[in-house]
Amino acid sequence: MKPKILVVDDDRYTRALIEQLMRHSAQVHLAENGEVARQLFEAIDFNLVLMDQRLPQDTGLDLLREFRAQRPKLVAILITGHADVRDAVAAVREGLFDYLTKPFEDLEALEAVIGKALELDSAYREIDSLRTRLAIESGAPDVIGQSPAMERLLGQVREVAALDTTVLLEGESGTGKDVMAKLIHAWSQRASQPYLEVNCGGLPESLLESLLFGFEKGAFTGASQATPGYFEKAHNGNLFLDEIADMSPKLQSSLLRVLQDRSFCRIGSTSPRKTDFRLICATNRPLAGEVKAGRFREDLYYRINVVALGLPPLRERGDDIIRLALHFLDRYNAKFGKQCGPFTPQAVRALEACRWPGNVRQLQHCIERVVALEPGGIIDAKHLGPSCECQLAPDLQDSAAPSPSPSLAYQEARAEFERNYMRRLLEAAGGNMSEAARCSGIPRQNLYVRMKRWGFVTE
Ligand SMILES: Nc1ncnc2c1ncn2[C@@H]1O[C@H](COP(=O)(O)OP(=O)(O)OP(=O)(O)O)[C@@H](O)[C@H]1O
Ligand SMILES: [Mg+2]
């Protein structure tokens, strides 16, 4: 379904221009004054409102305040004249998405701003619908993931969760392995049974051993009473062994025996006990490499590598970056009792361009920090701060800062910039036109024409 846009402007030319520009990709409704705009707004759930500041009886900003009191997450753009800079600044400060100045000189830029605003609206809506879905699947953790890479992964998780098979989760630090293990449990037939997790890298060998196997009274100094271990407690449920690559060689061979026999003995006892748990393991160092380096037993590797699922790094998740940022924004606004947001287009671009070496955890901390430190209102790129490395990715930096020779005429220099930019953009997007359109904020069709002009695409 096409998004719905409301254009409120008393100038017939402006209304017609925006309608012409957007009518193929959106359902455009027009209002020439505040009265008509109010009636339309009552009746239709708009994805975006473009509002002129100077209307016959109203000021655009006041009307938008009225609309936003009814729908706080309304995405809106204020259209101002050159003389109304103060209104424009007020609009952005109050959290409107952006402002545009009349007369429109650059139609591509206009289309790009509208496109970005619509993306923000759809991100808000997706999060709301996801919340409802998750509330229904009670017990499941909050998982944001609608990018193609995450949709694929979540499909696989759903399938394997229902089977009783061992799962190995591999992915860089902060990509969500813990979250995925909990999701497997929540979606499995064992969901109402116990879920136990232990970080194999965080405990000394003897402590981890007694935690997993349990012990009899008097098995060692301090064992004042018999205690069941996780192998026993996880019976009928799921056991999550995190950072499995950090397990000591001795424990690796004990675990192998448990998995082979589906039985174990408590420390200090020789009578075997049966257990039936489903094992989920996670590692941020690829296990195959650990085997090759002689640090992980090959036979154990084959036992646990039944279904391996790879968590994509955040930088490969496209729009999920913004969805996650909004999700964390809501969470920390609620936690700290603040009203920060929305993000300016510059902040959105910075979030998208960051490489996020610490993945989702790093993004989460970045947003938590902003909400904690800022008093409220819009979040601009500069608020994201250098600590979260939200600068342009290195491969986009060159293209963003070209160095045309000063001896070129302006037009030529511009052309050289564009050619250079388009080439780097296409490279960075791996030749994928939709991805390039998303990264650059240039509508796909438009981008295609430019790429063709420079000979980067042939058909
Ligand atoms: N898809 C997601 N949706 C929402 N929150 C997420 C998602 N993925 C991760 N998170 C959040 O990001 C943080 C890091 O995730 P998690 O602890 O699962 O990562 P990890 O891969 O286990 O990291 P490590 O390798 O360091 O143990 C957590 O606070 C988690 O709630
Ligand atoms: Mg983890």
CSV table of C-alpha atoms and ligand atoms in Angstrom, one decimal:
chain,number,residue,atom,x,y,z
A,1,MET,CA,0.0,0.0,0.0
A,2,LYS,CA,1.3,3.4,-0.9
A,3,PRO,CA,2.1,5.8,2.0
A,4,LYS,CA,-0.3,8.7,2.5
A,5,ILE,CA,1.1,12.2,2.5
A,6,LEU,CA,-0.8,15.4,3.4
A,7,VAL,CA,0.3,18.6,1.8
A,8,VAL,CA,-1.0,21.8,3.4
A,9,ASP,CA,-0.2,25.0,1.5
A,10,ASP,CA,-2.3,27.9,0.3
A,11,ASP,CA,0.0,28.2,-2.8
A,12,ARG,CA,-1.5,26.2,-5.6
A,13,TYR,CA,1.8,25.9,-7.3
A,14,THR,CA,3.5,24.3,-4.3
A,15,ARG,CA,0.7,21.8,-3.8
A,16,ALA,CA,0.8,20.8,-7.5
A,17,LEU,CA,4.5,20.4,-7.5
A,18,ILE,CA,4.7,18.1,-4.6
A,19,GLU,CA,1.8,16.1,-5.9
A,20,GLN,CA,3.5,15.6,-9.3
A,21,LEU,CA,6.7,14.7,-7.6
A,22,MET,CA,5.3,12.1,-5.3
A,23,ARG,CA,2.1,10.8,-6.9
A,24,HIS,CA,3.7,7.6,-8.3
A,25,SER,CA,5.1,6.5,-5.0
A,26,ALA,CA,2.5,7.9,-2.6
A,27,GLN,CA,-1.1,8.8,-2.2
A,28,VAL,CA,-1.0,12.6,-2.0
A,29,HIS,CA,-3.8,14.6,-0.3
A,30,LEU,CA,-4.0,18.4,-0.6
A,31,ALA,CA,-5.3,21.0,1.7
A,32,GLU,CA,-5.3,24.8,1.0
A,33,ASN,CA,-6.0,25.9,4.5
A,34,GLY,CA,-6.0,24.7,8.1
A,35,GLU,CA,-9.7,23.9,8.1
A,36,VAL,CA,-9.5,21.4,5.3
A,37,ALA,CA,-6.2,20.0,6.8
A,38,ARG,CA,-8.0,19.3,10.1
A,39,GLN,CA,-10.8,17.5,8.4
A,40,LEU,CA,-8.4,15.3,6.4
A,41,PHE,CA,-6.2,14.7,9.4
A,42,GLU,CA,-9.2,13.5,11.4
A,43,ALA,CA,-10.2,11.0,8.7
A,44,ILE,CA,-6.9,9.6,7.5
A,45,ASP,CA,-3.9,8.1,9.1
A,46,PHE,CA,-1.1,10.0,7.3
A,47,ASN,CA,2.4,8.8,7.1
A,48,LEU,CA,3.8,12.3,6.6
A,49,VAL,CA,2.5,15.8,6.7
A,50,LEU,CA,4.2,18.6,4.7
A,51,MET,CA,3.0,21.9,6.2
A,52,ASP,CA,3.4,25.5,5.0
A,53,GLN,CA,4.2,27.9,7.8
A,54,ARG,CA,2.2,30.8,6.5
A,55,LEU,CA,-1.5,29.8,6.1
A,56,PRO,CA,-4.5,32.1,5.7
A,57,GLN,CA,-5.8,31.7,9.3
A,58,ASP,CA,-3.2,29.5,11.0
A,59,THR,CA,0.5,29.2,11.4
A,60,GLY,CA,1.8,25.9,10.2
A,61,LEU,CA,3.8,25.3,13.3
A,62,ASP,CA,0.7,25.7,15.6
A,63,LEU,CA,-1.3,23.4,13.4
A,64,LEU,CA,1.4,20.8,13.6
A,65,ARG,CA,1.5,21.1,17.4
A,66,GLU,CA,-2.2,20.4,17.4
A,67,PHE,CA,-1.7,17.4,15.2
A,68,ARG,CA,1.2,16.0,17.2
A,69,ALA,CA,-0.8,16.3,20.4
A,70,GLN,CA,-3.1,13.7,18.9
A,71,ARG,CA,-0.3,11.6,17.3
A,72,PRO,CA,3.0,12.2,19.1
A,73,LYS,CA,5.0,10.1,16.6
A,74,LEU,CA,3.6,12.0,13.6
A,75,VAL,CA,6.5,12.7,11.1
A,76,ALA,CA,6.2,16.2,9.6
A,77,ILE,CA,8.1,18.6,7.5
A,78,LEU,CA,7.6,22.4,7.8
A,79,ILE,CA,7.8,24.4,4.6
A,80,THR,CA,9.1,27.9,5.2
A,81,GLY,CA,10.1,31.0,3.2
A,82,HIS,CA,13.7,32.2,3.3
A,83,ALA,CA,12.7,34.8,5.8
A,84,ASP,CA,11.3,32.3,8.3
A,85,VAL,CA,14.5,30.8,9.6
A,86,ARG,CA,13.4,31.2,13.2
A,87,ASP,CA,10.3,29.1,12.6
A,88,ALA,CA,12.4,26.5,10.9
A,89,VAL,CA,14.8,26.2,13.8
A,90,ALA,CA,11.8,26.0,16.2
A,91,ALA,CA,10.3,23.2,14.1
A,92,VAL,CA,13.4,21.1,14.2
A,93,ARG,CA,13.9,21.8,17.9
A,94,GLU,CA,10.4,20.6,18.6
A,95,GLY,CA,11.2,17.3,16.9
A,96,LEU,CA,9.6,17.7,13.5
A,97,PHE,CA,11.6,15.7,11.0
A,98,ASP,CA,13.0,18.5,8.9
A,99,TYR,CA,12.1,21.8,7.2
A,100,LEU,CA,12.2,22.9,3.6
A,101,THR,CA,12.7,26.3,2.2
A,102,LYS,CA,10.6,27.7,-0.6
A,103,PRO,CA,11.1,28.2,-3.5
A,104,PHE,CA,12.3,24.6,-4.1
A,105,GLU,CA,15.4,24.8,-6.2
A,106,ASP,CA,16.6,21.2,-6.0
A,107,LEU,CA,13.7,18.8,-6.6
A,108,GLU,CA,15.9,15.8,-6.1
A,109,ALA,CA,16.9,17.0,-2.6
A,110,LEU,CA,13.2,17.6,-1.9
A,111,GLU,CA,12.3,14.1,-3.0
A,112,ALA,CA,15.2,12.7,-0.9
A,113,VAL,CA,14.0,14.5,2.3
A,114,ILE,CA,10.4,13.2,1.8
A,115,GLY,CA,11.8,9.7,1.1
A,116,LYS,CA,13.8,9.7,4.4
A,117,ALA,CA,10.8,11.1,6.4
A,118,LEU,CA,8.6,8.2,5.1
A,119,GLU,CA,11.3,5.7,6.0
A,120,LEU,CA,11.3,7.1,9.6
A,121,ASP,CA,7.5,6.8,9.7
A,122,SER,CA,7.6,3.2,8.5
A,123,ALA,CA,10.3,2.4,11.1
A,124,TYR,CA,8.1,3.8,13.9
A,125,ARG,CA,5.2,1.7,12.6
A,126,GLU,CA,7.2,-1.5,12.3
A,127,ILE,CA,8.4,-1.2,15.8
A,128,ASP,CA,4.9,-0.7,17.1
A,129,SER,CA,3.6,-3.8,15.2
A,130,LEU,CA,6.6,-5.8,16.4
A,131,ARG,CA,5.9,-4.9,20.0
A,132,THR,CA,2.3,-6.2,19.6
A,133,ARG,CA,3.6,-9.4,18.0
A,134,LEU,CA,6.1,-9.9,20.7
A,135,ALA,CA,3.6,-9.2,23.5
A,136,ILE,CA,1.6,-12.1,22.0
A,137,GLU,CA,4.5,-14.5,22.0
A,138,SER,CA,5.0,-13.9,25.7
A,139,GLY,CA,8.3,-14.9,27.2
A,140,ALA,CA,10.2,-14.2,24.0
A,141,PRO,CA,12.8,-11.5,24.3
A,142,ASP,CA,12.5,-8.2,22.4
A,143,VAL,CA,14.2,-8.9,19.1
A,144,ILE,CA,14.4,-6.3,16.3
A,145,GLY,CA,15.3,-7.7,12.9
A,146,GLN,CA,13.5,-7.0,9.7
A,147,SER,CA,16.5,-6.7,7.4
A,148,PRO,CA,16.9,-9.5,4.9
A,149,ALA,CA,19.8,-10.9,6.8
A,150,MET,CA,17.9,-11.0,10.0
A,151,GLU,CA,14.6,-12.2,8.5
A,152,ARG,CA,16.6,-15.2,7.1
A,153,LEU,CA,18.2,-15.9,10.4
A,154,LEU,CA,14.9,-15.6,12.4
A,155,GLY,CA,13.3,-18.0,9.9
A,156,GLN,CA,16.0,-20.5,10.6
A,157,VAL,CA,15.8,-20.0,14.3
A,158,ARG,CA,12.0,-20.7,14.2
A,159,GLU,CA,12.7,-23.9,12.3
A,160,VAL,CA,15.4,-25.3,14.5
A,161,ALA,CA,13.8,-24.1,17.7
A,162,ALA,CA,10.9,-26.6,17.1
A,163,LEU,CA,13.4,-29.4,16.4
A,164,ASP,CA,15.3,-30.9,19.3
A,165,THR,CA,18.7,-30.4,17.8
A,166,THR,CA,21.9,-28.9,19.2
A,167,VAL,CA,22.5,-25.4,17.9
A,168,LEU,CA,25.8,-23.5,17.6
A,169,LEU,CA,25.5,-19.7,17.5
A,170,GLU,CA,28.4,-17.9,15.9
A,171,GLY,CA,28.9,-14.2,15.6
A,172,GLU,CA,31.0,-11.2,16.6
A,173,SER,CA,30.7,-9.8,20.1
A,174,GLY,CA,27.4,-7.9,20.7
A,175,THR,CA,25.5,-9.4,17.7
A,176,GLY,CA,22.8,-10.9,19.9
A,177,LYS,CA,23.8,-14.5,20.6
A,178,ASP,CA,22.4,-14.5,24.1
A,179,VAL,CA,19.2,-13.0,22.8
A,180,MET,CA,19.0,-15.7,20.1
A,181,ALA,CA,19.5,-18.5,22.6
A,182,LYS,CA,16.6,-17.2,24.7
A,183,LEU,CA,14.5,-16.9,21.6
A,184,ILE,CA,15.3,-20.6,20.7
A,185,HIS,CA,14.1,-21.5,24.1
A,186,ALA,CA,11.0,-19.4,23.9
A,187,TRP,CA,10.0,-20.8,20.5
A,188,SER,CA,10.9,-24.4,21.4
A,189,GLN,CA,8.5,-27.2,22.7
A,190,ARG,CA,10.6,-27.0,25.9
A,191,ALA,CA,9.6,-23.3,26.5
A,192,SER,CA,7.7,-24.1,29.7
A,193,GLN,CA,10.7,-26.2,31.0
A,194,PRO,CA,13.9,-24.8,32.6
A,195,TYR,CA,16.3,-22.6,30.7
A,196,LEU,CA,19.8,-22.4,32.1
A,197,GLU,CA,22.8,-20.5,30.9
A,198,VAL,CA,26.4,-20.4,31.9
A,199,ASN,CA,29.4,-18.4,30.5
A,200,CYS,CA,32.2,-20.9,30.1
A,201,GLY,CA,34.8,-18.1,29.8
A,202,GLY,CA,33.8,-16.4,33.1
A,203,LEU,CA,34.6,-19.1,35.7
A,204,PRO,CA,37.6,-21.1,36.8
A,205,GLU,CA,37.6,-24.7,35.6
A,206,SER,CA,36.7,-26.3,39.0
A,207,LEU,CA,33.9,-24.0,39.6
A,208,LEU,CA,32.4,-24.5,36.2
A,209,GLU,CA,32.7,-28.2,36.6
A,210,SER,CA,30.8,-28.3,39.8
A,211,LEU,CA,28.2,-25.9,38.4
A,212,LEU,CA,27.6,-28.2,35.5
A,213,PHE,CA,27.9,-31.6,37.1
A,214,GLY,CA,26.7,-30.8,40.6
A,215,PHE,CA,28.3,-32.6,43.6
A,216,GLU,CA,27.6,-34.9,46.5
A,217,LYS,CA,27.9,-33.9,50.1
A,218,GLY,CA,31.6,-34.0,51.2
A,219,ALA,CA,32.9,-34.3,47.6
A,220,PHE,CA,35.3,-31.5,48.3
A,221,THR,CA,36.0,-29.1,51.1
A,222,GLY,CA,33.1,-26.8,51.5
A,223,ALA,CA,30.6,-29.3,49.8
A,224,SER,CA,28.3,-29.2,52.9
A,225,GLN,CA,25.3,-30.5,51.0
A,226,ALA,CA,24.5,-32.4,47.9
A,227,THR,CA,23.8,-30.0,45.0
A,228,PRO,CA,22.4,-30.7,41.6
A,229,GLY,CA,24.3,-29.2,38.6
A,230,TYR,CA,23.0,-27.6,35.4
A,231,PHE,CA,23.0,-30.9,33.5
A,232,GLU,CA,20.5,-32.1,36.0
A,233,LYS,CA,18.5,-28.9,36.4
A,234,ALA,CA,18.1,-28.4,32.6
A,235,HIS,CA,16.4,-31.8,32.3
A,236,ASN,CA,13.6,-31.5,29.7
A,237,GLY,CA,14.7,-27.9,29.1
A,238,ASN,CA,17.4,-26.0,27.3
A,239,LEU,CA,21.0,-25.5,28.4
A,240,PHE,CA,23.0,-22.6,26.9
A,241,LEU,CA,26.8,-22.8,27.1
A,242,ASP,CA,28.1,-19.4,26.2
A,243,GLU,CA,31.7,-18.7,25.1
A,244,ILE,CA,32.2,-22.4,24.6
A,245,ALA,CA,35.6,-21.9,23.0
A,246,ASP,CA,36.9,-20.8,26.4
A,247,MET,CA,36.2,-24.2,28.0
A,248,SER,CA,39.3,-26.0,29.3
A,249,PRO,CA,40.5,-29.2,27.5
A,250,LYS,CA,39.6,-31.3,30.6
A,251,LEU,CA,36.0,-30.0,30.6
A,252,GLN,CA,35.7,-30.3,26.9
A,253,SER,CA,36.3,-34.1,27.2
A,254,SER,CA,33.9,-34.4,30.1
A,255,LEU,CA,31.2,-32.6,28.1
A,256,LEU,CA,31.8,-34.8,25.1
A,257,ARG,CA,31.1,-37.9,27.3
A,258,VAL,CA,27.9,-36.4,28.6
A,259,LEU,CA,26.7,-35.6,25.1
A,260,GLN,CA,27.6,-39.2,23.9
A,261,ASP,CA,26.0,-41.0,26.8
A,262,ARG,CA,23.2,-38.5,27.7
A,263,SER,CA,24.2,-39.3,31.3
A,264,PHE,CA,26.7,-37.9,33.9
A,265,CYS,CA,27.9,-38.4,37.4
A,266,ARG,CA,27.8,-35.7,40.1
A,267,ILE,CA,31.3,-34.9,41.5
A,268,GLY,CA,31.9,-37.4,44.4
A,269,SER,CA,29.6,-40.0,43.0
A,270,THR,CA,29.9,-43.0,40.6
A,271,SER,CA,26.3,-43.5,39.9
A,272,PRO,CA,25.3,-42.2,36.5
A,273,ARG,CA,22.2,-40.1,36.1
A,274,LYS,CA,20.2,-39.7,32.9
A,275,THR,CA,19.5,-36.3,31.6
A,276,ASP,CA,17.6,-34.9,28.6
A,277,PHE,CA,18.4,-31.3,27.7
A,278,ARG,CA,18.8,-29.6,24.4
A,279,LEU,CA,22.2,-27.9,24.1
A,280,ILE,CA,22.7,-24.4,22.7
A,281,CYS,CA,26.3,-23.2,22.4
A,282,ALA,CA,27.7,-19.8,21.4
A,283,THR,CA,31.1,-18.4,20.5
A,284,ASN,CA,32.4,-15.2,19.1
A,285,ARG,CA,35.6,-17.0,17.8
A,286,PRO,CA,34.7,-19.3,14.9
A,287,LEU,CA,35.1,-22.8,16.3
A,288,ALA,CA,36.6,-24.3,13.1
A,289,GLY,CA,39.6,-22.0,13.6
A,290,GLU,CA,39.9,-23.0,17.2
A,291,VAL,CA,39.9,-26.6,16.2
A,292,LYS,CA,42.6,-25.9,13.5
A,293,ALA,CA,44.7,-24.1,16.1
A,294,GLY,CA,44.5,-27.1,18.4
A,295,ARG,CA,42.5,-25.3,21.1
A,296,PHE,CA,39.2,-27.1,20.7
A,297,ARG,CA,38.6,-30.8,20.4
A,298,GLU,CA,37.6,-31.8,16.9
A,299,ASP,CA,35.2,-34.6,18.1
A,300,LEU,CA,33.4,-32.2,20.4
A,301,TYR,CA,33.2,-29.7,17.6
A,302,TYR,CA,31.4,-32.2,15.4
A,303,ARG,CA,29.0,-33.1,18.3
A,304,ILE,CA,27.9,-29.5,18.8
A,305,ASN,CA,28.1,-28.2,15.2
A,306,VAL,CA,24.8,-29.9,14.2
A,307,VAL,CA,23.1,-26.7,13.1
A,308,ALA,CA,25.3,-23.7,13.0
A,309,LEU,CA,23.7,-20.3,12.8
A,310,GLY,CA,25.7,-17.2,12.0
A,311,LEU,CA,24.6,-13.8,13.5
A,312,PRO,CA,25.3,-11.0,11.0
A,313,PRO,CA,27.3,-8.0,12.2
A,314,LEU,CA,25.2,-4.9,12.7
A,315,ARG,CA,26.8,-3.1,9.8
A,316,GLU,CA,25.3,-5.7,7.4
A,317,ARG,CA,21.7,-5.2,8.7
A,318,GLY,CA,20.7,-2.1,6.7
A,319,ASP,CA,17.5,-0.5,8.1
A,320,ASP,CA,17.7,-2.5,11.3
A,321,ILE,CA,20.3,0.0,12.6
A,322,ILE,CA,17.6,2.7,12.7
A,323,ARG,CA,14.9,0.3,14.0
A,324,LEU,CA,17.2,-0.7,16.8
A,325,ALA,CA,18.2,2.9,17.5
A,326,LEU,CA,14.5,3.9,17.8
A,327,HIS,CA,13.8,0.8,19.9
A,328,PHE,CA,16.6,1.8,22.4
A,329,LEU,CA,15.5,5.4,22.3
A,330,ASP,CA,12.0,4.4,23.5
A,331,ARG,CA,13.5,2.1,26.1
A,332,TYR,CA,15.9,4.7,27.6
A,333,ASN,CA,13.4,7.5,27.3
A,334,ALA,CA,11.0,5.4,29.5
A,335,LYS,CA,13.8,4.4,31.8
A,336,PHE,CA,15.2,7.9,32.4
A,337,GLY,CA,11.8,9.7,32.1
A,338,LYS,CA,13.0,11.8,29.2
A,339,GLN,CA,11.6,12.8,25.8
A,340,CYS,CA,14.7,12.6,23.5
A,341,GLY,CA,14.2,12.3,19.8
A,342,PRO,CA,13.5,12.0,17.0
A,343,PHE,CA,16.8,11.8,15.1
A,344,THR,CA,17.7,14.4,12.6
A,345,PRO,CA,18.4,13.2,9.0
A,346,GLN,CA,22.1,13.9,9.8
A,347,ALA,CA,21.9,11.7,12.9
A,348,VAL,CA,20.2,9.0,10.8
A,349,ARG,CA,22.9,9.2,8.2
A,350,ALA,CA,25.7,9.0,10.9
A,351,LEU,CA,24.1,6.0,12.6
A,352,GLU,CA,23.9,4.2,9.2
A,353,ALA,CA,27.4,5.1,8.2
A,354,CYS,CA,29.0,3.9,11.5
A,355,ARG,CA,30.8,0.5,11.2
A,356,TRP,CA,29.7,-0.5,14.7
A,357,PRO,CA,32.5,-2.9,15.6
A,358,GLY,CA,30.8,-3.6,18.9
A,359,ASN,CA,27.5,-4.3,17.1
A,360,VAL,CA,24.1,-4.1,18.8
A,361,ARG,CA,25.6,-3.6,22.2
A,362,GLN,CA,27.6,-0.6,21.1
A,363,LEU,CA,24.6,1.0,19.5
A,364,GLN,CA,22.6,0.3,22.6
A,365,HIS,CA,25.2,2.0,24.8
A,366,CYS,CA,25.5,4.9,22.3
A,367,ILE,CA,21.7,5.6,22.6
A,368,GLU,CA,21.7,5.1,26.3
A,369,ARG,CA,24.5,7.6,26.7
A,370,VAL,CA,22.7,10.2,24.5
A,371,VAL,CA,19.4,9.9,26.4
A,372,ALA,CA,21.2,10.0,29.8
A,373,LEU,CA,23.2,13.1,28.9
A,374,GLU,CA,20.8,15.2,26.7
A,375,PRO,CA,18.0,17.2,28.3
A,376,GLY,CA,15.5,16.1,25.6
A,377,GLY,CA,14.5,17.2,22.1
A,378,ILE,CA,15.9,16.3,18.8
A,379,ILE,CA,19.1,14.2,18.5
A,380,ASP,CA,21.6,15.4,16.0
A,381,ALA,CA,24.7,13.7,14.7
A,382,LYS,CA,26.9,15.8,17.0
A,383,HIS,CA,25.0,14.4,20.1
A,384,LEU,CA,26.0,10.9,19.2
A,385,GLY,CA,29.5,11.7,20.2
A,386,PRO,CA,32.9,10.5,19.1
A,387,SER,CA,33.0,7.8,21.8
A,388,CYS,CA,30.6,5.7,19.7
A,389,GLU,CA,32.6,6.2,16.5
A,390,CYS,CA,29.6,7.4,14.7
A,391,GLN,CA,31.6,9.0,11.9
A,392,LEU,CA,31.3,8.2,8.3
A,393,ALA,CA,32.6,4.8,7.4
A,394,PRO,CA,36.1,5.0,5.9
A,395,ASP,CA,35.0,3.7,2.6
A,396,LEU,CA,32.4,6.5,2.3
A,397,GLN,CA,34.7,9.2,3.7
A,398,ASP,CA,36.8,9.5,0.6
A,399,SER,CA,33.7,10.0,-1.6
A,400,ALA,CA,32.2,12.5,0.8
A,401,ALA,CA,35.3,14.6,0.8
A,402,PRO,CA,36.5,14.7,-2.8
A,403,SER,CA,39.5,16.7,-3.8
A,404,PRO,CA,38.8,18.2,-7.2
A,405,SER,CA,41.6,20.3,-8.7
A,406,PRO,CA,41.0,24.0,-8.0
A,407,SER,CA,41.9,24.7,-11.6
A,408,LEU,CA,38.6,23.1,-12.7
A,409,ALA,CA,35.6,25.3,-13.4
A,410,TYR,CA,32.8,24.8,-10.8
A,411,GLN,CA,30.6,22.8,-13.1
A,412,GLU,CA,33.5,20.5,-14.0
A,413,ALA,CA,34.5,20.1,-10.4
A,414,ARG,CA,30.9,19.2,-9.5
A,415,ALA,CA,30.8,16.7,-12.3
A,416,GLU,CA,34.1,15.2,-11.1
A,417,PHE,CA,32.7,15.0,-7.6
A,418,GLU,CA,29.6,13.3,-8.7
A,419,ARG,CA,31.3,10.7,-10.9
A,420,ASN,CA,33.7,9.9,-8.1
A,421,TYR,CA,30.9,9.7,-5.5
A,422,MET,CA,28.8,7.5,-7.7
A,423,ARG,CA,31.6,5.1,-8.3
A,424,ARG,CA,32.5,4.8,-4.6
A,425,LEU,CA,28.9,4.5,-3.7
A,426,LEU,CA,28.3,1.7,-6.1
A,427,GLU,CA,31.4,-0.1,-4.8
A,428,ALA,CA,30.4,0.4,-1.2
A,429,ALA,CA,27.0,-1.0,-1.9
A,430,GLY,CA,28.5,-4.1,-3.7
A,431,GLY,CA,26.8,-3.1,-6.9
A,432,ASN,CA,23.4,-3.3,-5.3
A,433,MET,CA,21.3,-0.3,-6.6
A,434,SER,CA,18.7,-0.4,-3.8
A,435,GLU,CA,21.5,-0.5,-1.2
A,436,ALA,CA,23.2,2.5,-2.9
A,437,ALA,CA,19.9,4.4,-3.0
A,438,ARG,CA,19.4,3.7,0.7
A,439,CYS,CA,23.0,4.8,1.7
A,440,SER,CA,22.9,8.0,-0.4
A,441,GLY,CA,19.4,9.0,0.2
A,442,ILE,CA,18.9,9.5,-3.5
A,443,PRO,CA,15.7,7.8,-4.8
A,444,ARG,CA,16.5,4.6,-6.7
A,445,GLN,CA,15.1,5.7,-10.1
A,446,ASN,CA,17.0,8.9,-9.9
A,447,LEU,CA,20.2,7.2,-8.9
A,448,TYR,CA,19.8,4.8,-11.8
A,449,VAL,CA,19.7,7.7,-14.3
A,450,ARG,CA,22.9,9.2,-12.8
A,451,MET,CA,24.7,5.9,-12.7
A,452,LYS,CA,23.8,5.5,-16.3
A,453,ARG,CA,25.0,9.0,-17.1
A,454,TRP,CA,28.5,8.1,-15.8
A,455,GLY,CA,28.5,4.7,-17.5
A,456,PHE,CA,28.4,2.7,-14.2
A,457,VAL,CA,25.3,0.7,-15.4
A,458,THR,CA,24.7,-0.2,-18.9
A,459,GLU,CA,21.0,-1.2,-19.4
B,1,LIG,N1,18.0,-8.1,17.5
B,1,LIG,C1,18.0,-7.5,18.7
B,1,LIG,N2,17.0,-6.7,19.1
B,1,LIG,C2,17.0,-6.0,20.2
B,1,LIG,N3,18.1,-6.0,21.1
B,1,LIG,C3,19.2,-6.7,20.7
B,1,LIG,C4,19.2,-7.5,19.5
B,1,LIG,N4,20.4,-8.1,19.5
B,1,LIG,C5,21.1,-7.8,20.6
B,1,LIG,N5,20.3,-7.0,21.4
B,1,LIG,C6,20.8,-6.3,22.6
B,1,LIG,O1,22.2,-6.0,22.5
B,1,LIG,C7,22.9,-6.4,23.6
B,1,LIG,C8,24.0,-7.4,23.2
B,1,LIG,O2,23.4,-8.7,22.8
B,1,LIG,P1,23.9,-10.1,23.3
B,1,LIG,O3,24.4,-10.0,24.7
B,1,LIG,O4,22.9,-11.1,23.0
B,1,LIG,O5,25.1,-10.2,22.3
B,1,LIG,P2,26.2,-11.4,22.3
B,1,LIG,O6,26.4,-11.7,20.8
B,1,LIG,O7,25.8,-12.5,23.2
B,1,LIG,O8,27.5,-10.7,22.8
B,1,LIG,P3,28.9,-11.3,23.4
B,1,LIG,O9,29.6,-12.0,22.3
B,1,LIG,O10,29.7,-10.1,23.9
B,1,LIG,O11,28.4,-12.2,24.5
B,1,LIG,C9,21.9,-6.9,24.6
B,1,LIG,O12,21.6,-5.9,25.5
B,1,LIG,C10,20.7,-7.3,23.8
B,1,LIG,O13,19.5,-7.2,24.5
B,2,MG,MG,26.9,-13.2,24.9
